[in-house]
Tab-separated table of C-alpha atoms in Angstrom:
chain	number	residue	atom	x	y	z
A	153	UNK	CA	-75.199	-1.746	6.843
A	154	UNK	CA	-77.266	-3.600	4.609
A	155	UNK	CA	-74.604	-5.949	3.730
A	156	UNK	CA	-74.349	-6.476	7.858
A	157	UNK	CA	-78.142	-7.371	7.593
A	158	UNK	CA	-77.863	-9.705	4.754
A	159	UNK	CA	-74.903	-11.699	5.960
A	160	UNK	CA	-76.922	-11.962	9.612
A	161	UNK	CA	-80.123	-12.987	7.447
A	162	UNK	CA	-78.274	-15.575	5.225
A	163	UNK	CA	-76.108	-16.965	8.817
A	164	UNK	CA	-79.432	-17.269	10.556
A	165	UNK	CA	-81.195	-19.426	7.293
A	166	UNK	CA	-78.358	-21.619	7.392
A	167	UNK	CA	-78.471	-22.556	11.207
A	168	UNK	CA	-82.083	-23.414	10.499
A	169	UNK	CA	-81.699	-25.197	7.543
A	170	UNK	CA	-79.258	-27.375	8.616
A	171	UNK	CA	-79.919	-28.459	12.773
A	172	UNK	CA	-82.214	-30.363	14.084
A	173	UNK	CA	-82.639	-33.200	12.260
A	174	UNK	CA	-80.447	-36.626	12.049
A	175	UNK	CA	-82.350	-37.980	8.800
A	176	UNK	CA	-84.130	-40.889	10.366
A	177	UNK	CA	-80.862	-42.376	11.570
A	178	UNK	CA	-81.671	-42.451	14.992
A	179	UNK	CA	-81.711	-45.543	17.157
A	180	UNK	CA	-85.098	-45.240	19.174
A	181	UNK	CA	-87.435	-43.420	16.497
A	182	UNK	CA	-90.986	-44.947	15.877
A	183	UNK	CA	-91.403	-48.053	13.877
A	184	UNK	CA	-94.880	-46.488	12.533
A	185	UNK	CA	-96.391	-43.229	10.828
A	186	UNK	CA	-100.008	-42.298	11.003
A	187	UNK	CA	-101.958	-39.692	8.711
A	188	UNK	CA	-105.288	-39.235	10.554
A	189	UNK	CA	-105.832	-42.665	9.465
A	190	UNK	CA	-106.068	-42.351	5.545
A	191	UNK	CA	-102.409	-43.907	5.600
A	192	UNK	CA	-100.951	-45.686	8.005
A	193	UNK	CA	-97.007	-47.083	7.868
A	194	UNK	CA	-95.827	-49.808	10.342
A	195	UNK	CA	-92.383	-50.777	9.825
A	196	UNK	CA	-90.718	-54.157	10.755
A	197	UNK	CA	-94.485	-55.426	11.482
A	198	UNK	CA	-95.087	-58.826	9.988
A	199	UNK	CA	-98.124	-59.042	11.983
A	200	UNK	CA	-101.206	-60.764	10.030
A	201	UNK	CA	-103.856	-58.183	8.757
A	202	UNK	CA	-107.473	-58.722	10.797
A	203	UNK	CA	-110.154	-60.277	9.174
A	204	UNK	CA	-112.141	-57.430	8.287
A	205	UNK	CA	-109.628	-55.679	5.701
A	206	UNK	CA	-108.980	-56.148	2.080
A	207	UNK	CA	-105.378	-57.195	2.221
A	208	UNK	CA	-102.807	-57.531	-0.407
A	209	UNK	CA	-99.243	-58.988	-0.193
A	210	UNK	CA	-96.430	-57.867	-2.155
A	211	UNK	CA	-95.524	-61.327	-2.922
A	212	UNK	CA	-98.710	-61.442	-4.789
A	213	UNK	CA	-98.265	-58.847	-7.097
A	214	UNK	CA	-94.819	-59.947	-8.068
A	215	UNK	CA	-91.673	-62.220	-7.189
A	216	UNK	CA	-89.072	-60.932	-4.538
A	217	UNK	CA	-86.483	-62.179	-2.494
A	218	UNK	CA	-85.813	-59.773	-0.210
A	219	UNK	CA	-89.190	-58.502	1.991
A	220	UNK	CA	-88.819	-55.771	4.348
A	221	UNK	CA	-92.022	-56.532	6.632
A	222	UNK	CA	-93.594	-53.599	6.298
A	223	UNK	CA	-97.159	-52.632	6.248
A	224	UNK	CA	-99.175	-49.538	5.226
A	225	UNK	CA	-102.581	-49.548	5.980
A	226	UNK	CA	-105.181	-47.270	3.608
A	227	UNK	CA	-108.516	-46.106	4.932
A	228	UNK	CA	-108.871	-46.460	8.451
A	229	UNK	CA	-108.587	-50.715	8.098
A	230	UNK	CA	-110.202	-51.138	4.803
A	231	UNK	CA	-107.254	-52.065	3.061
A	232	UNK	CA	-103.712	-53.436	4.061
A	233	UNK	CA	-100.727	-53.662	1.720
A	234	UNK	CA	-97.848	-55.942	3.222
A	235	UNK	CA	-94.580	-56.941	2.371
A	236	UNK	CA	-93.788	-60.069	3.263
């Protein structure tokens, strides 16, 4: 019996562990992430940051050839990290 019970137990772990999720592979998921506003992600953006934010390229800090557009944004505006 208890072997029935552990073999159900383990069966039913594994079908959760390992549906529902494709990994972030999927065509029409969001180009952005938001956390309350402390940290916000926008990928593919390449828009210019506003005027009243401290921002910071990537291209600044050091040389790179290949810029992904992204850009995260830290505390609600205040500053913007970009990469491109």
């Amino acid at each position: 019996m208890r072997i029935k019970i552990l073999a159900l137990l383990s069966l039913s772990l594994a079908a959760l562990a390992f549906t529902g999720c494709d990994g972030g592979t999927a065509q029409m998921a969001p180009k952005e992430a938001n956390l309350l506003g402390i940290a916000s992600i926008e990928r593919e953006s390449y828009e210019n940051a506003g005027v009243a934010t401290f921002a910071v390229s990537t291209d600044e800090l050091y040389s790179r050839k290949n810029f992904s557009g992204d850009k995260v944004t830290l505390l609600w505006g205040l500053i913007t990290l970009q990469d491109y």
